[in-house]
PDB file of C-alpha atoms in Angstrom:
ATOM      1  CA  MET V  25       0.000   0.000   0.000  1.00 70.00           C
ATOM      2  CA  THR V  26       2.897   2.299   0.788  1.00 74.00           C
ATOM      3  CA  ALA V  27       4.364   1.559  -2.609  1.00 73.00           C
ATOM      4  CA  ILE V  28       1.088   2.268  -4.365  1.00 68.00           C
ATOM      5  CA  PHE V  29       0.664   5.583  -2.545  1.00 65.00           C
ATOM      6  CA  PHE V  30       4.170   6.742  -3.336  1.00 70.00           C
ATOM      7  CA  GLY V  31       3.785   5.552  -6.901  1.00 68.00           C
ATOM      8  CA  SER V  32       0.630   7.631  -7.404  1.00 66.00           C
ATOM      9  CA  ALA V  33       2.244  10.671  -5.833  1.00 67.00           C
ATOM     10  CA  ILE V  34       5.296  10.326  -8.057  1.00 67.00           C
ATOM     11  CA  LEU V  35       3.077   9.882 -11.134  1.00 60.00           C
ATOM     12  CA  SER V  36       1.087  13.043 -10.275  1.00 64.00           C
ATOM     13  CA  TRP V  37       4.306  14.994  -9.701  1.00 60.00           C
ATOM     14  CA  LEU V  38       5.710  13.766 -13.000  1.00 58.00           C
ATOM     15  CA  SER V  39       2.457  14.646 -14.809  1.00 58.00           C
ATOM     16  CA  ILE V  40       2.694  18.201 -13.581  1.00 57.00           C
ATOM     17  CA  GLN V  41       6.390  18.645 -14.061  1.00 56.00           C
ATOM     18  CA  LEU V  42       6.797  16.791 -17.314  1.00 53.00           C
ATOM     19  CA  ARG V  43       3.292  17.574 -18.664  1.00 53.00           C
ATOM     20  CA  LEU V  44       2.506  14.148 -19.960  1.00 52.00           C
ATOM     21  CA  PRO V  45       0.587  14.126 -23.294  1.00 60.00           C
ATOM     22  CA  VAL V  46      -2.592  12.798 -21.685  1.00 56.00           C
ATOM     23  CA  VAL V  47      -2.713  15.645 -19.174  1.00 55.00           C
ATOM     24  CA  GLN V  48      -1.825  18.235 -21.820  1.00 58.00           C
ATOM     25  CA  GLU V  49      -4.590  17.019 -24.094  1.00 63.00           C
ATOM     26  CA  LEU V  50      -7.067  17.102 -21.234  1.00 61.00           C
ATOM     27  CA  VAL V  51      -6.129  20.676 -20.270  1.00 56.00           C
ATOM     28  CA  LEU V  52      -6.171  21.790 -23.910  1.00 64.00           C
ATOM     29  CA  SER V  53      -9.579  20.205 -24.449  1.00 64.00           C
ATOM     30  CA  MET V  54     -10.953  22.025 -21.415  1.00 63.00           C
ATOM     31  CA  GLN V  55      -9.508  25.339 -22.623  1.00 63.00           C
ATOM     32  CA  GLN V  56     -10.941  24.851 -26.101  1.00 64.00           C
ATOM     33  CA  HIS V  57     -14.355  24.017 -24.649  1.00 59.00           C
ATOM     34  CA  GLU V  58     -14.327  27.174 -22.539  1.00 63.00           C
ATOM     35  CA  THR V  59     -13.204  29.239 -25.537  1.00 64.00           C
ATOM     36  CA  ARG V  60     -16.017  27.824 -27.687  1.00 64.00           C
ATOM     37  CA  GLN V  61     -18.540  28.600 -24.984  1.00 61.00           C
ATOM     38  CA  ALA V  62     -17.227  32.181 -24.703  1.00 60.00           C
ATOM     39  CA  GLU V  63     -17.295  32.584 -28.493  1.00 58.00           C
ATOM     40  CA  GLN V  64     -20.849  31.241 -28.673  1.00 62.00           C
ATOM     41  CA  PHE V  65     -21.919  33.627 -25.917  1.00 57.00           C
ATOM     42  CA  VAL V  66     -20.325  36.592 -27.689  1.00 54.00           C
ATOM     43  CA  LYS V  67     -21.726  35.490 -31.030  1.00 58.00           C
ATOM     44  CA  GLY V  68     -25.179  35.154 -29.488  1.00 61.00           C
ATOM     45  CA  ASN V  69     -24.928  38.650 -28.019  1.00 70.00           C
ATOM     46  CA  LEU V  70     -23.815  40.067 -31.373  1.00 67.00           C
ATOM     47  CA  GLN V  71     -26.744  38.393 -33.120  1.00 73.00           C
ATOM     48  CA  VAL V  72     -29.179  39.856 -30.592  1.00 73.00           C
ATOM     49  CA  LEU V  73     -27.641  43.312 -30.975  1.00 73.00           C
ATOM     50  CA  ALA V  74     -27.605  43.039 -34.772  1.00 74.00           C
ATOM     51  CA  ALA V  75     -31.295  42.026 -34.734  1.00 76.00           C
ATOM     52  CA  ARG V  76     -32.065  45.061 -32.579  1.00 74.00           C
ATOM     53  CA  VAL V  77     -30.236  47.292 -35.063  1.00 73.00           C
ATOM     54  CA  GLY V  78     -32.370  45.828 -37.856  1.00 77.00           C
ATOM     55  CA  GLU V  79     -35.578  46.514 -35.912  1.00 79.00           C
ATOM     56  CA  LEU V  80     -34.579  50.117 -35.272  1.00 77.00           C
ATOM     57  CA  GLN V  81     -33.636  50.620 -38.920  1.00 79.00           C
ATOM     58  CA  ALA V  82     -37.069  49.295 -39.952  1.00 81.00           C
ATOM     59  CA  GLN V  83     -38.727  51.736 -37.542  1.00 76.00           C
ATOM     60  CA  MET V  84     -36.695  54.568 -39.058  1.00 78.00           C
ATOM     61  CA  VAL V  85     -37.908  53.639 -42.547  1.00 79.00           C
ATOM     62  CA  GLN V  86     -41.529  53.559 -41.347  1.00 76.00           C
ATOM     63  CA  LEU V  87     -41.199  56.931 -39.598  1.00 75.00           C
ATOM     64  CA  ASP V  88     -39.571  58.473 -42.668  1.00 78.00           C
ATOM     65  CA  GLY V  89     -42.415  57.216 -44.865  1.00 75.00           C
ATOM     66  CA  LEU V  90     -45.069  58.449 -42.442  1.00 74.00           C
ATOM     67  CA  GLY V  91     -43.387  61.839 -42.177  1.00 72.00           C
ATOM     68  CA  GLN V  92     -43.234  62.138 -45.956  1.00 73.00           C
ATOM     69  CA  ARG V  93     -46.949  61.325 -46.334  1.00 72.00           C
ATOM     70  CA  LEU V  94     -47.913  63.796 -43.613  1.00 68.00           C
ATOM     71  CA  SER V  95     -45.772  66.495 -45.209  1.00 67.00           C
ATOM     72  CA  GLU V  96     -47.389  65.921 -48.604  1.00 66.00           C
ATOM     73  CA  LYS V  97     -50.899  66.078 -47.127  1.00 63.00           C
ATOM     74  CA  THR V  98     -50.451  69.029 -44.817  1.00 58.00           C
ATOM     75  CA  GLY V  99     -47.578  70.989 -46.328  1.00 59.00           C
ATOM     76  CA  VAL V 100     -45.944  70.938 -42.892  1.00 56.00           C
ATOM     77  CA  ALA V 101     -42.363  69.694 -42.798  1.00 57.00           C
ATOM     78  CA  ALA V 102     -41.966  66.710 -40.467  1.00 55.00           C
ATOM     79  CA  GLY V 103     -38.368  67.603 -39.722  1.00 52.00           C
ATOM     80  CA  LYS V 104     -35.431  69.255 -41.351  1.00 50.00           C
ATOM     81  CA  LYS V 105     -33.279  67.052 -43.497  1.00 47.00           C
ATOM     82  CA  ARG V 106     -29.679  66.997 -42.468  1.00 45.00           C
ATOM     83  CA  GLU V 107     -27.423  68.338 -45.133  1.00 46.00           C
ATOM     84  CA  SER V 108     -24.640  65.907 -45.863  1.00 45.00           C
ATOM     85  CA  ALA V 109     -21.217  67.153 -46.775  1.00 48.00           C
ATOM     86  CA  LYS V 110     -20.050  66.558 -50.335  1.00 57.00           C
ATOM     87  CA  ALA V 111     -18.190  63.249 -50.428  1.00 60.00           C
ATOM     88  CA  GLU V 112     -14.746  63.058 -51.969  1.00 70.00           C
ATOM     89  CA  PRO V 113     -14.196  60.527 -54.798  1.00 74.00           C
ATOM     90  CA  GLN V 114     -13.748  57.020 -53.384  1.00 68.00           C
ATOM     91  CA  GLY V 115     -13.552  53.432 -54.594  1.00 64.00           C
ATOM     92  CA  GLY V 116     -12.060  49.983 -54.069  1.00 63.00           C
ATOM     93  CA  PRO V 117     -13.328  46.491 -53.236  1.00 64.00           C
ATOM     94  CA  PHE V 118     -15.898  45.958 -50.536  1.00 54.00           C
ATOM     95  CA  VAL V 119     -14.374  44.445 -47.420  1.00 53.00           C
ATOM     96  CA  PRO V 120     -16.980  44.196 -44.660  1.00 55.00           C
ATOM     97  CA  ALA V 121     -15.854  45.558 -41.331  1.00 55.00           C
ATOM     98  CA  PRO V 122     -15.997  43.081 -38.444  1.00 58.00           C
ATOM     99  CA  LEU V 123     -18.887  43.568 -36.072  1.00 60.00           C
ATOM    100  CA  SER V 124     -18.104  44.332 -32.491  1.00 68.00           C
ATOM    101  CA  GLU V 125     -20.346  44.662 -29.467  1.00 69.00           C
ATOM    102  CA  ASP V 126     -19.269  48.271 -28.934  1.00 77.00           C
ATOM    103  CA  SER V 127     -19.990  49.299 -32.530  1.00 78.00           C
ATOM    104  CA  LEU V 128     -23.421  47.643 -32.436  1.00 74.00           C
ATOM    105  CA  ARG V 129     -24.319  49.321 -29.154  1.00 77.00           C
ATOM    106  CA  GLN V 130     -23.224  52.691 -30.558  1.00 80.00           C
ATOM    107  CA  GLU V 131     -25.399  52.126 -33.632  1.00 77.00           C
ATOM    108  CA  ILE V 132     -28.360  51.188 -31.421  1.00 78.00           C
ATOM    109  CA  ASP V 133     -27.911  54.363 -29.369  1.00 81.00           C
ATOM    110  CA  ARG V 134     -27.664  56.468 -32.537  1.00 82.00           C
ATOM    111  CA  LEU V 135     -30.788  54.960 -34.105  1.00 80.00           C
ATOM    112  CA  ALA V 136     -32.752  55.194 -30.857  1.00 81.00           C
ATOM    113  CA  SER V 137     -31.876  58.886 -30.606  1.00 81.00           C
ATOM    114  CA  GLN V 138     -32.943  59.524 -34.216  1.00 80.00           C
ATOM    115  CA  ILE V 139     -36.213  57.631 -33.690  1.00 79.00           C
ATOM    116  CA  GLN V 140     -36.957  59.730 -30.620  1.00 79.00           C
ATOM    117  CA  ASP V 141     -36.288  62.947 -32.569  1.00 79.00           C
ATOM    118  CA  LYS V 142     -38.476  61.835 -35.478  1.00 76.00           C
ATOM    119  CA  SER V 143     -41.259  60.732 -33.130  1.00 77.00           C
ATOM    120  CA  LEU V 144     -41.256  64.152 -31.448  1.00 76.00           C
ATOM    121  CA  ALA V 145     -41.288  65.878 -34.846  1.00 75.00           C
ATOM    122  CA  LEU V 146     -44.218  63.753 -36.035  1.00 74.00           C
ATOM    123  CA  ALA V 147     -46.090  64.446 -32.792  1.00 73.00           C
ATOM    124  CA  ALA V 148     -45.637  68.172 -33.441  1.00 72.00           C
ATOM    125  CA  VAL V 149     -46.965  67.749 -37.003  1.00 71.00           C
ATOM    126  CA  GLU V 150     -49.974  65.831 -35.673  1.00 67.00           C
ATOM    127  CA  THR V 151     -50.663  68.621 -33.174  1.00 67.00           C
ATOM    128  CA  ARG V 152     -50.514  71.246 -35.927  1.00 68.00           C
ATOM    129  CA  MET V 153     -52.805  69.106 -38.091  1.00 65.00           C
ATOM    130  CA  ARG V 154     -55.365  68.851 -35.292  1.00 62.00           C
ATOM    131  CA  GLU V 155     -55.179  72.585 -34.660  1.00 58.00           C
ATOM    132  CA  SER V 156     -55.655  73.217 -38.375  1.00 61.00           C
ATOM    133  CA  MET V 157     -58.651  70.868 -38.487  1.00 56.00           C
ATOM    134  CA  VAL V 158     -60.222  72.620 -35.506  1.00 57.00           C
ATOM    135  CA  ARG V 159     -59.643  76.041 -37.074  1.00 61.00           C
ATOM    136  CA  ARG V 160     -61.160  74.887 -40.361  1.00 65.00           C
ATOM    137  CA  GLU V 161     -64.187  73.506 -38.552  1.00 70.00           C
ATOM    138  CA  PHE V 162     -64.912  76.898 -37.003  1.00 76.00           C
ATOM    139  CA  LEU V 163     -64.061  79.049 -40.027  1.00 88.00           C
ATOM    140  CA  PRO V 164     -67.081  80.231 -42.073  1.00 91.00           C
ATOM    141  CA  THR V 165     -66.247  78.425 -45.302  1.00 89.00           C
ATOM    142  CA  THR V 166     -69.669  76.921 -46.123  1.00 90.00           C
ATOM    143  CA  LEU V 167     -72.174  78.781 -48.306  1.00 93.00           C
ATOM    144  CA  PRO V 168     -74.889  80.119 -45.986  1.00 94.00           C
ATOM    145  CA  VAL V 169     -77.782  79.591 -48.438  1.00 94.00           C
ATOM    146  CA  ALA V 170     -79.110  76.219 -49.497  1.00 87.00           C
ATOM    147  CA  GLY V 171     -79.688  75.577 -53.186  1.00 83.00           C
ATOM    148  CA  GLY V 172     -78.717  77.755 -56.120  1.00 78.00           C
ATOM    149  CA  ALA V 173     -78.635  81.250 -54.647  1.00 87.00           C
ATOM    150  CA  ARG V 174     -76.867  83.863 -56.755  1.00 88.00           C
ATOM    151  CA  LEU V 175     -74.575  86.570 -55.479  1.00 89.00           C
ATOM    152  CA  GLY V 176     -76.073  90.062 -55.346  1.00 89.00           C
ATOM    153  CA  SER V 177     -74.113  92.951 -53.829  1.00 90.00           C
ATOM    154  CA  SER V 178     -70.447  92.299 -53.063  1.00 89.00           C
ATOM    155  CA  PHE V 179     -68.408  93.456 -50.088  1.00 91.00           C
ATOM    156  CA  GLY V 180     -67.214  97.067 -50.180  1.00 90.00           C
ATOM    157  CA  PRO V 181     -68.416 100.443 -51.536  1.00 91.00           C
ATOM    158  CA  ARG V 182     -71.770 100.622 -53.332  1.00 90.00           C
ATOM    159  CA  ILE V 183     -74.677 102.987 -53.920  1.00 88.00           C
ATOM    160  CA  ASP V 184     -77.234 102.747 -51.124  1.00 85.00           C
ATOM    161  CA  PRO V 185     -80.322 100.876 -52.459  1.00 84.00           C
ATOM    162  CA  PHE V 186     -82.606 103.442 -50.775  1.00 82.00           C
ATOM    163  CA  GLY V 187     -80.998 106.390 -52.587  1.00 81.00           C
ATOM    164  CA  ARG V 188     -78.945 107.810 -49.742  1.00 81.00           C
ATOM    165  CA  GLY V 189     -75.730 107.988 -51.769  1.00 86.00           C
ATOM    166  CA  ARG V 190     -72.461 106.126 -51.550  1.00 89.00           C
ATOM    167  CA  ALA V 191     -72.222 103.567 -48.740  1.00 89.00           C
ATOM    168  CA  ILE V 192     -70.096 100.708 -47.474  1.00 90.00           C
ATOM    169  CA  HIS V 193     -71.578  97.241 -47.758  1.00 92.00           C
ATOM    170  CA  GLU V 194     -70.057  95.132 -44.965  1.00 93.00           C
ATOM    171  CA  GLY V 195     -71.126  91.744 -46.275  1.00 93.00           C
ATOM    172  CA  LEU V 196     -72.393  89.710 -49.206  1.00 94.00           C
ATOM    173  CA  ASP V 197     -75.981  89.542 -50.458  1.00 95.00           C
ATOM    174  CA  PHE V 198     -77.315  86.175 -51.637  1.00 95.00           C
ATOM    175  CA  VAL V 199     -80.506  86.312 -53.712  1.00 95.00           C
ATOM    176  CA  ALA V 200     -82.845  83.315 -53.539  1.00 94.00           C
ATOM    177  CA  PRO V 201     -86.591  82.574 -53.197  1.00 95.00           C
ATOM    178  CA  HIS V 202     -88.398  83.579 -50.026  1.00 96.00           C
ATOM    179  CA  GLY V 203     -88.199  80.806 -47.401  1.00 95.00           C
ATOM    180  CA  THR V 204     -84.949  79.265 -48.675  1.00 96.00           C
ATOM    181  CA  PRO V 205     -83.103  77.622 -45.740  1.00 96.00           C
ATOM    182  CA  ILE V 206     -80.246  79.656 -44.284  1.00 97.00           C
ATOM    183  CA  LEU V 207     -77.316  77.568 -43.030  1.00 96.00           C
ATOM    184  CA  ALA V 208     -74.565  78.166 -40.493  1.00 96.00           C
ATOM    185  CA  ALA V 209     -71.319  78.776 -42.385  1.00 94.00           C
ATOM    186  CA  ALA V 210     -69.378  77.003 -39.596  1.00 93.00           C
ATOM    187  CA  GLY V 211     -69.880  75.476 -36.173  1.00 93.00           C
ATOM    188  CA  GLY V 212     -70.355  77.792 -33.215  1.00 93.00           C
ATOM    189  CA  VAL V 213     -72.774  79.159 -30.636  1.00 95.00           C
ATOM    190  CA  VAL V 214     -75.724  81.488 -31.284  1.00 96.00           C
ATOM    191  CA  VAL V 215     -75.128  84.804 -29.496  1.00 96.00           C
ATOM    192  CA  ASN V 216     -78.030  86.747 -30.994  1.00 96.00           C
ATOM    193  CA  ALA V 217     -81.394  85.735 -32.432  1.00 96.00           C
ATOM    194  CA  SER V 218     -83.706  88.735 -32.482  1.00 96.00           C
ATOM    195  CA  TYR V 219     -85.266  91.487 -34.565  1.00 96.00           C
ATOM    196  CA  HIS V 220     -83.123  94.456 -35.600  1.00 95.00           C
ATOM    197  CA  PRO V 221     -84.574  97.672 -37.139  1.00 94.00           C
ATOM    198  CA  GLU V 222     -82.202  97.547 -40.119  1.00 93.00           C
ATOM    199  CA  PHE V 223     -81.206  93.881 -40.330  1.00 95.00           C
ATOM    200  CA  GLY V 224     -84.685  92.565 -39.632  1.00 96.00           C
ATOM    201  CA  ASN V 225     -84.716  89.061 -38.173  1.00 97.00           C
ATOM    202  CA  LEU V 226     -81.074  88.537 -37.329  1.00 97.00           C
ATOM    203  CA  VAL V 227     -78.950  85.583 -36.207  1.00 97.00           C
ATOM    204  CA  GLU V 228     -75.353  85.957 -35.044  1.00 97.00           C
ATOM    205  CA  VAL V 229     -73.083  82.966 -34.423  1.00 96.00           C
ATOM    206  CA  ASN V 230     -69.807  83.102 -32.508  1.00 95.00           C
ATOM    207  CA  HIS V 231     -67.192  80.727 -33.905  1.00 92.00           C
ATOM    208  CA  GLY V 232     -64.611  81.169 -31.174  1.00 85.00           C
ATOM    209  CA  GLY V 233     -62.734  84.191 -29.956  1.00 80.00           C
ATOM    210  CA  GLU V 234     -64.145  87.275 -31.621  1.00 87.00           C
ATOM    211  CA  LEU V 235     -65.075  85.682 -34.968  1.00 92.00           C
ATOM    212  CA  ILE V 236     -68.793  86.143 -35.650  1.00 95.00           C
ATOM    213  CA  THR V 237     -71.043  85.516 -38.663  1.00 96.00           C
ATOM    214  CA  ARG V 238     -74.253  87.496 -39.168  1.00 97.00           C
ATOM    215  CA  TYR V 239     -77.366  86.333 -41.080  1.00 98.00           C
ATOM    216  CA  ALA V 240     -79.808  89.187 -41.716  1.00 97.00           C
ATOM    217  CA  HIS V 241     -83.281  89.894 -43.258  1.00 96.00           C
ATOM    218  CA  LEU V 242     -84.528  86.403 -42.322  1.00 97.00           C
ATOM    219  CA  SER V 243     -88.206  85.583 -42.622  1.00 96.00           C
ATOM    220  CA  SER V 244     -87.998  83.266 -39.595  1.00 96.00           C
ATOM    221  CA  LEU V 245     -85.504  82.109 -36.949  1.00 96.00           C
ATOM    222  CA  SER V 246     -84.702  78.453 -36.269  1.00 96.00           C
ATOM    223  CA  VAL V 247     -82.329  78.850 -33.298  1.00 96.00           C
ATOM    224  CA  GLN V 248     -82.198  80.543 -29.925  1.00 95.00           C
ATOM    225  CA  VAL V 249     -79.459  82.400 -28.060  1.00 96.00           C
ATOM    226  CA  GLY V 250     -77.054  79.943 -26.461  1.00 94.00           C
ATOM    227  CA  SER V 251     -77.831  77.142 -28.911  1.00 94.00           C
ATOM    228  CA  PRO V 252     -74.803  75.326 -30.347  1.00 95.00           C
ATOM    229  CA  VAL V 253     -74.924  74.943 -34.129  1.00 95.00           C
ATOM    230  CA  ARG V 254     -73.067  72.671 -36.496  1.00 93.00           C
ATOM    231  CA  ARG V 255     -71.656  73.603 -39.865  1.00 92.00           C
ATOM    232  CA  GLY V 256     -74.519  73.518 -42.375  1.00 93.00           C
ATOM    233  CA  GLN V 257     -77.258  73.512 -39.733  1.00 95.00           C
ATOM    234  CA  GLN V 258     -80.309  75.627 -40.533  1.00 96.00           C
ATOM    235  CA  VAL V 259     -80.504  78.852 -38.514  1.00 97.00           C
ATOM    236  CA  GLY V 260     -83.502  80.435 -40.272  1.00 96.00           C
ATOM    237  CA  THR V 261     -85.176  81.056 -43.615  1.00 97.00           C
ATOM    238  CA  LEU V 262     -84.476  83.714 -46.223  1.00 96.00           C
ATOM    239  CA  GLY V 263     -86.748  86.772 -46.256  1.00 96.00           C
ATOM    240  CA  THR V 264     -86.904  90.528 -46.666  1.00 95.00           C
ATOM    241  CA  THR V 265     -87.369  91.844 -43.127  1.00 96.00           C
ATOM    242  CA  GLY V 266     -85.767  95.086 -41.956  1.00 94.00           C
ATOM    243  CA  ARG V 267     -84.170  97.519 -44.373  1.00 93.00           C
ATOM    244  CA  SER V 268     -84.466  95.409 -47.511  1.00 93.00           C
ATOM    245  CA  THR V 269     -85.708  95.845 -51.058  1.00 92.00           C
ATOM    246  CA  GLY V 270     -86.525  92.169 -51.657  1.00 93.00           C
ATOM    247  CA  PRO V 271     -85.885  88.570 -50.546  1.00 96.00           C
ATOM    248  CA  HIS V 272     -82.176  88.009 -49.954  1.00 95.00           C
ATOM    249  CA  LEU V 273     -79.652  87.076 -47.260  1.00 96.00           C
ATOM    250  CA  HIS V 274     -77.217  89.669 -46.002  1.00 96.00           C
ATOM    251  CA  PHE V 275     -74.211  87.670 -44.745  1.00 97.00           C
ATOM    252  CA  GLU V 276     -71.380  89.216 -42.722  1.00 96.00           C
ATOM    253  CA  VAL V 277     -68.147  88.002 -41.137  1.00 95.00           C
ATOM    254  CA  LYS V 278     -66.715  90.082 -38.312  1.00 94.00           C
ATOM    255  CA  GLU V 279     -63.629  89.710 -36.155  1.00 91.00           C
ATOM    256  CA  ASN V 280     -63.084  91.940 -33.144  1.00 90.00           C
ATOM    257  CA  GLY V 281     -65.934  94.086 -34.470  1.00 89.00           C
ATOM    258  CA  MET V 282     -64.233  94.660 -37.827  1.00 92.00           C
ATOM    259  CA  ALA V 283     -66.029  93.589 -41.011  1.00 93.00           C
ATOM    260  CA  LEU V 284     -64.146  91.070 -43.175  1.00 93.00           C
ATOM    261  CA  ASP V 285     -64.902  90.158 -46.762  1.00 93.00           C
ATOM    262  CA  PRO V 286     -66.810  86.835 -46.593  1.00 93.00           C
ATOM    263  CA  ALA V 287     -65.485  85.999 -50.060  1.00 91.00           C
ATOM    264  CA  VAL V 288     -62.061  85.431 -48.493  1.00 89.00           C
ATOM    265  CA  PHE V 289     -63.533  82.540 -46.516  1.00 88.00           C
ATOM    266  CA  LEU V 290     -65.976  81.191 -49.094  1.00 87.00           C
ATOM    267  CA  GLY V 291     -63.391  81.271 -51.883  1.00 79.00           C
ATOM    268  CA  THR V 292     -64.126  79.362 -55.086  1.00 64.00           C
ATOM    269  CA  GLN V 293     -67.651  78.470 -53.942  1.00 66.00           C
ATOM    270  CA  LEU V 294     -68.663  81.959 -55.064  1.00 68.00           C
ATOM    271  CA  ALA V 295     -67.383  81.512 -58.617  1.00 60.00           C
ATOM    272  CA  SER V 296     -70.742  80.412 -59.992  1.00 55.00           C
ATOM    273  CA  ARG V 297     -72.870  82.652 -57.776  1.00 58.00           C
ATOM    274  CA  HIS V 298     -72.419  85.954 -59.572  1.00 53.00           C
ATOM    275  CA  ARG V 299     -75.291  87.506 -61.453  1.00 48.00           C
TER     276      ARG V 299
END
């Protein structure tokens, strides 16, 4: 037993000192196994990071496309394009650069930052779009007379129809049959629905702030003060009450008490309404 013990001890000492081939192969195999495991771990991490880069690049493409479509629809730029410096002449074979964890993480950070910037820019465009839609909803851009009314007197100077000389006409006159429905040119709230000595039966609608539309000489009223109205909702019927020479609608747009030309708001809808 003593001989066996000393023999084993001597064999172990010789294995360490002389590095017998069996021991060397065993150590080398263990080292190679650990190296392969480390390489697989690193390779797995690189694949995960590379997949994340691909996802972020796809998001960038989607955001760019969405921004382009919004810009085309609204005319609002979704973000300033970065001007790239003029590249010097280059060439040569393509030799792909090796991927590293640091380079992939830097690319992820760069793309994430760009996506955040583009998302904020698109959110700002969406906000401006909503504001524009709200403004359009409450701007008097709908013809206030149903059917085929024709345009009578325009906005501006004219001769007073009752022979009192030169006067300023602060609205548009629409000529149509008595009783033709009169429509709200935009959404708002009725602030006046009463009889006026000169305007006759009169409806005034506030469209927000100090923007007001006025519908005069009505034969009847369909709304009351405080009533909300939608764009195109009937507010009365055409007539000739007040200071009027015949059935027509006198339509005004006022802001802060100042008369504005309704034609500016109604635009091309008036093209076929002239006498």
